[in-house]
C-alpha atoms as one frame of an Amber mdcrd trajectory, in Angstrom:
protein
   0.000   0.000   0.000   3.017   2.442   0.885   4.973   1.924  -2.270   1.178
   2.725  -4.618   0.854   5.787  -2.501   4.424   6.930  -3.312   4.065   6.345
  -6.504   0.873   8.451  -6.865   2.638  11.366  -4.868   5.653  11.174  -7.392
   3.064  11.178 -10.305   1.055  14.108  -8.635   4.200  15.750  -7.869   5.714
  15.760 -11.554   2.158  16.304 -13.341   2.040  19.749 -11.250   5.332  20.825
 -12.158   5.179  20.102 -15.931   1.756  19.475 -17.580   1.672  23.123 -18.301
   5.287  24.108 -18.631   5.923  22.360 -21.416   7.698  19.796 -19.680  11.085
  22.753 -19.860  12.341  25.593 -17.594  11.106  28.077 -20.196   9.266  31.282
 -19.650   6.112  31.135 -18.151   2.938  31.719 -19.709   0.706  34.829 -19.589
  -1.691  34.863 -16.843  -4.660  35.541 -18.907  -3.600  33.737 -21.813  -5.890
  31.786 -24.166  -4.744  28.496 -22.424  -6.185  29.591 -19.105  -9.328  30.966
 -21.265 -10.184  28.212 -22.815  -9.632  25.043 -20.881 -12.762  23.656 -19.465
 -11.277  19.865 -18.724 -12.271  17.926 -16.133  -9.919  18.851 -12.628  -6.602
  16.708 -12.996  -5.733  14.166 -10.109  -4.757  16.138  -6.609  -3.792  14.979
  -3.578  -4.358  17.646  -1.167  -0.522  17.372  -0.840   0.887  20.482   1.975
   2.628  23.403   0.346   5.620  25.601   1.378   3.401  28.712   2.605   6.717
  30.712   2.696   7.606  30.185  -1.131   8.501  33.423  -2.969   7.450  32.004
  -6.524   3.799  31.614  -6.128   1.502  34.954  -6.225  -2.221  34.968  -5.462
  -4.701  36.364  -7.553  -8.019  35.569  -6.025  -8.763  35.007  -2.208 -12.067
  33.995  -1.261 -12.394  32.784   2.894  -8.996  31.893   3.010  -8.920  29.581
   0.017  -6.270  31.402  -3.145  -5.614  30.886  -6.202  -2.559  31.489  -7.351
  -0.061  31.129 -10.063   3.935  30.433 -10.356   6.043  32.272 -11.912   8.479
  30.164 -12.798   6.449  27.504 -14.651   2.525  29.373 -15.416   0.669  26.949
 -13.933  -1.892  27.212 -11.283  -3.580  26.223  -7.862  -5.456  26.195  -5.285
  -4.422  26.326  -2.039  -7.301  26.345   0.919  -6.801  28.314   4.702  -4.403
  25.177   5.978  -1.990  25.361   2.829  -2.772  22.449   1.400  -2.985  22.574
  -2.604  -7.060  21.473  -3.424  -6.312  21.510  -7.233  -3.924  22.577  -9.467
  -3.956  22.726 -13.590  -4.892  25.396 -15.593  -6.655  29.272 -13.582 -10.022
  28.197 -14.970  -9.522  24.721 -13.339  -8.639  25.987 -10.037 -11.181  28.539
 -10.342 -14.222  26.094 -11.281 -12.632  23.987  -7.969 -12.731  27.333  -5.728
 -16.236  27.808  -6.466 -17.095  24.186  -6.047 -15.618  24.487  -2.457 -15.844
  27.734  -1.214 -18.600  29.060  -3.407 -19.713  32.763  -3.707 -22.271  33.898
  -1.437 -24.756  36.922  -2.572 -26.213  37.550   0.896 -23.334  37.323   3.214
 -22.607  40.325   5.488 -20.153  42.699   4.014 -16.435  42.062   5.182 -13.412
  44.736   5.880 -10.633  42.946   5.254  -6.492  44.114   6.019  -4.862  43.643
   3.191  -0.938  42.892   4.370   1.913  42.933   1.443   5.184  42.133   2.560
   8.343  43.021   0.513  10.856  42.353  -2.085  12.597  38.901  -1.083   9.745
  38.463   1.097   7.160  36.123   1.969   3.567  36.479   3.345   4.544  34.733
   6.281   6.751  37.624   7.369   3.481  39.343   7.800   2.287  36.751  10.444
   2.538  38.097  13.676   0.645  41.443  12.235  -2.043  39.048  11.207  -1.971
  37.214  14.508  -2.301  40.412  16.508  -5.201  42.077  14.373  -6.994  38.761
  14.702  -6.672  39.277  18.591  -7.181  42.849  18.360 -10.863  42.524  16.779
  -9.782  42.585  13.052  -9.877  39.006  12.167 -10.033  38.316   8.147  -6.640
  39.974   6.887  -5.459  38.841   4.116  -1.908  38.205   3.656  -0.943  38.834
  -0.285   1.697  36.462  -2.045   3.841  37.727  -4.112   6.331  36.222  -6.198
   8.025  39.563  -5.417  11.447  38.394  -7.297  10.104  36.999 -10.214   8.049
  39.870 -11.706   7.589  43.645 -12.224   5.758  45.617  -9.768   2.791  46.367
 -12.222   2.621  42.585 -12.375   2.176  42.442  -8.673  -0.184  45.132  -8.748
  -2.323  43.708 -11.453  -2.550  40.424  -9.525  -3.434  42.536  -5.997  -6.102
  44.513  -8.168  -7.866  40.713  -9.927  -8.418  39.959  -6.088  -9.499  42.890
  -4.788 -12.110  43.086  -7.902 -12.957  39.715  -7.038 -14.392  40.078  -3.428
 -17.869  40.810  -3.137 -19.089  44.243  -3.854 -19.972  45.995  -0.398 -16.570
  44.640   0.914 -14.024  47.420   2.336  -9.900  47.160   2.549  -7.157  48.558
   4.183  -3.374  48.306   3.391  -0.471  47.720   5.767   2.839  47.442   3.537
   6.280  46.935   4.692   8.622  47.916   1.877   8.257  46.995  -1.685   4.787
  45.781  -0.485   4.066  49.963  -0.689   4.876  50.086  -3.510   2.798  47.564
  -5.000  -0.289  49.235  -3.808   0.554  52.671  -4.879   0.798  50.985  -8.383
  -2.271  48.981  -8.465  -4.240  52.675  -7.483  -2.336  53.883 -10.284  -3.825
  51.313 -12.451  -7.080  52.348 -11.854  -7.234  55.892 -11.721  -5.466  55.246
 -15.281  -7.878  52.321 -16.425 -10.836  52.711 -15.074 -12.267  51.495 -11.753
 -15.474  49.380 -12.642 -15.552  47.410  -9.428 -15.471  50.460  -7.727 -12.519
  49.601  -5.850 -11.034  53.064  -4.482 -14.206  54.158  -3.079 -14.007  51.185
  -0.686 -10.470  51.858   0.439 -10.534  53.372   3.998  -7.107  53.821   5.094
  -3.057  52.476   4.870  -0.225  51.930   6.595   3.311  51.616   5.399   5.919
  50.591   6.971   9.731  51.517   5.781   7.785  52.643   2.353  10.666  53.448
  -0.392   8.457  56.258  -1.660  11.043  57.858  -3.569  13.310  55.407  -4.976
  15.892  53.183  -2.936  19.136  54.554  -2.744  20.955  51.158  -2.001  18.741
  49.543  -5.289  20.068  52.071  -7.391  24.264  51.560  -6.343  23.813  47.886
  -6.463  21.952  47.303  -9.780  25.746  48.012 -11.943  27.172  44.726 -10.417
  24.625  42.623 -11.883  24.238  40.310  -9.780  21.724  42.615  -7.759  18.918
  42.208 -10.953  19.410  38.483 -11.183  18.700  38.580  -7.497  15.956  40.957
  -6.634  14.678  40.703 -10.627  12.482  43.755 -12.354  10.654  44.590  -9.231
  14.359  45.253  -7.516  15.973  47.344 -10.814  12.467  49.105 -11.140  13.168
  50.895  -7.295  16.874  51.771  -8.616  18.309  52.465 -11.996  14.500  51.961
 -13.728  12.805  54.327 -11.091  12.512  57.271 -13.103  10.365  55.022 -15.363
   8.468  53.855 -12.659   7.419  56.410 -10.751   4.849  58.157 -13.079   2.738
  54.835 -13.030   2.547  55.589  -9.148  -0.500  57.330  -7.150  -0.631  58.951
  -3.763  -3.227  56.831  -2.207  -6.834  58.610  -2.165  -7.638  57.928   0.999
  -5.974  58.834   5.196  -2.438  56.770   5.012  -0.045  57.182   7.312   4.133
  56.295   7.046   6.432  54.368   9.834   9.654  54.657   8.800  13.022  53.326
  10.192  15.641  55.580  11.829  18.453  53.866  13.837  21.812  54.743  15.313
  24.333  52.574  14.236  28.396  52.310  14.352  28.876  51.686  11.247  26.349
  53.376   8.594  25.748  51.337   5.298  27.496  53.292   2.809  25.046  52.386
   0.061  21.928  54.461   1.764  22.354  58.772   2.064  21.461  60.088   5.209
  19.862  58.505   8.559  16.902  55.427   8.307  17.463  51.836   9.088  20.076
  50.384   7.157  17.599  49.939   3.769  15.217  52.888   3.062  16.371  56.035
   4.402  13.894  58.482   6.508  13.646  60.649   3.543  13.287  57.747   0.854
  10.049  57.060   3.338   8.213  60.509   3.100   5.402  60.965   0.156   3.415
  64.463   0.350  -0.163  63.740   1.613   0.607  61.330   4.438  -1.740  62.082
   7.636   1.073  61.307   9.861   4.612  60.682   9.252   6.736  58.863  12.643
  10.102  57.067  13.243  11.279  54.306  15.143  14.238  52.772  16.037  14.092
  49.617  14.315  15.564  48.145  11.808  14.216  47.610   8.016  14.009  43.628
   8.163  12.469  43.713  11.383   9.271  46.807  11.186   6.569  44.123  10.469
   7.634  42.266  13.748   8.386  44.857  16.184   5.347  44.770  18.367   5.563
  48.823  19.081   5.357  49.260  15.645   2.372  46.558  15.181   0.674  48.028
  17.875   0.960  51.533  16.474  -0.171  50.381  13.177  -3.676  48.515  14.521
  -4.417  52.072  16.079  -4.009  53.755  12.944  -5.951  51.352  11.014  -8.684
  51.873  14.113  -8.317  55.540  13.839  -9.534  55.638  10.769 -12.338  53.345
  11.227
């Protein structure tokens, strides 16, 4: 019985990674290309085998009670993982999608939901957003939902088109609220961009109440912009990492100053030693004047480092009251 049950993991195992990559490490596919269009077979063979929830190649692109689809970036393929991380289906996006609504299917007359939307940053995961998520649960503001990104593998209008095909997604009379910690800002600034510039059918902006970033590069990073001539800097952090450098001047027009009451916590620590590739004080990344965007309803510091802004729990706990502030 063990060795047929291996066997059907190995086969569910390779079938995911190359039934739609073309069994080759090529580029992937378009996310709304005719392949994901047009499929209609029946779901291919899952087990509900447990993902890596801290992967940085997977990015979601609809949430629905927990349950996300997303897609990787590395192959094109998609799936669907449910609340517990456990992959439900996986195949082409209108496979995963006819499997989301056969699980967790839409519901007309449930009660409108404001949900924390929390974006972590570049070389990030979700789960570095955790203990924000923990403590909002505990705090009366269950329902957050931590965005994936595959924040390497991408451009940031990528990321922000993805962010926006969820947010569209949710039912109508929902409400959000941001909390960003870096490149995560950034993200969101784009995706508003998007649909000042394109239109905003689902009548997303109206229902966006307030934002928090935290260690926000708001006007270009410095240390992104000395690193990208060695190279090895793009091949790391990819086009979302050259696009807050040398590509920033490019990328900045496609950015809006959020609509609606945000507020910026930005790093400023006393160090030894200060990094050489970052001008002036901040913590060690983003400096404090990288952080500042004209508009924002308050504008603090704290002695913490970039990495660590998301975790510190003065700077959580600052950030719930903000998001409570503005109701």
């Amino acid at each position: 019985m063990r060795y047929f049950l291996t066997l059907a993991l190995a086969a569910s195992l390779s079938f995911e990674i190359h039934h739609h990559s073309g069994h080759s490490a090529g580029p992937p596919t378009a996310p709304n290309s005719a392949e994901d269009s047009d499929v209609t077979d029946a779901p291919n063979f899952n087990l509900p085998l447990p993902t890596t929830p801290y992967s940085q190649i997977w990015t979601d692109h609809l949430w629905r009670d927990g349950y996300r689809v997303q897609r990787n970036a590395l192959t094109g393929h998609w799936r669907l993982v449910d609340a517990d991380s456990y992959r439900r289906a996986w195949g082409s996006k209108q496979q995963c999608v006819d499997a989301l609504n056969q699980k967790c299917p839409k519901d007309a007359k449930a009660a409108a939901k404001h949900h924390v939307v929390l974006l972590h940053g570049l070389m990030r995961t979700s789960g570095s957003m955790k203990a924000l998520d923990k403590q909002l649960a505990e705090n009366g503001q269950p329902g957050a939902i931590r965005f994936s990104y595959a924040s390497t593998r991408g451009s940031i209008g990528d990321h922000a088109a993805a962010l926006r095909e969820l947010l569209e997604d949710l039912p109508h009379g929902d409400t959000f609220s941001f909390v960003g910690h870096s490149m995560g800002n950034i993200v969101v600034r784009h995706a508003i961009g998007d649909l000042q510039s394109d239109g905003d059918p689902k009548q997303i902006l109206p229902r966006c109440k307030s934002m928090v970033m935290l260690g926000p590069p708001n006007q270009g990073a410095t240390i992104a912009q000395r690193l990208a001539p060695t190279k090895v800097f793009g091949w790391v952090t990819g086009k979302g990492g050259m696009e807050l450098g040398e590509k920033w001047k490019q990328l900045e027009p496609k950015l809006a100053v959020p609509p609606f009451p945000f507020h910026i916590i930005a790093g400023d620590v006393a160090t030894p030693v200060a990094n050489p590739l970052v001008e002036g004080e901040g913590d060690l990344i983003v400096s404090v004047e990288e952080a500042k965007l004209d508009g924002a309803k308050s504008f603090r510091t704290v002695p913490v480092l970039h990495s660590f802004l998301m975790d510190n729990a003065d700077v959580i706990k600052t950030t719930i009251e903000l998001l409570k502030q503005e109701g």
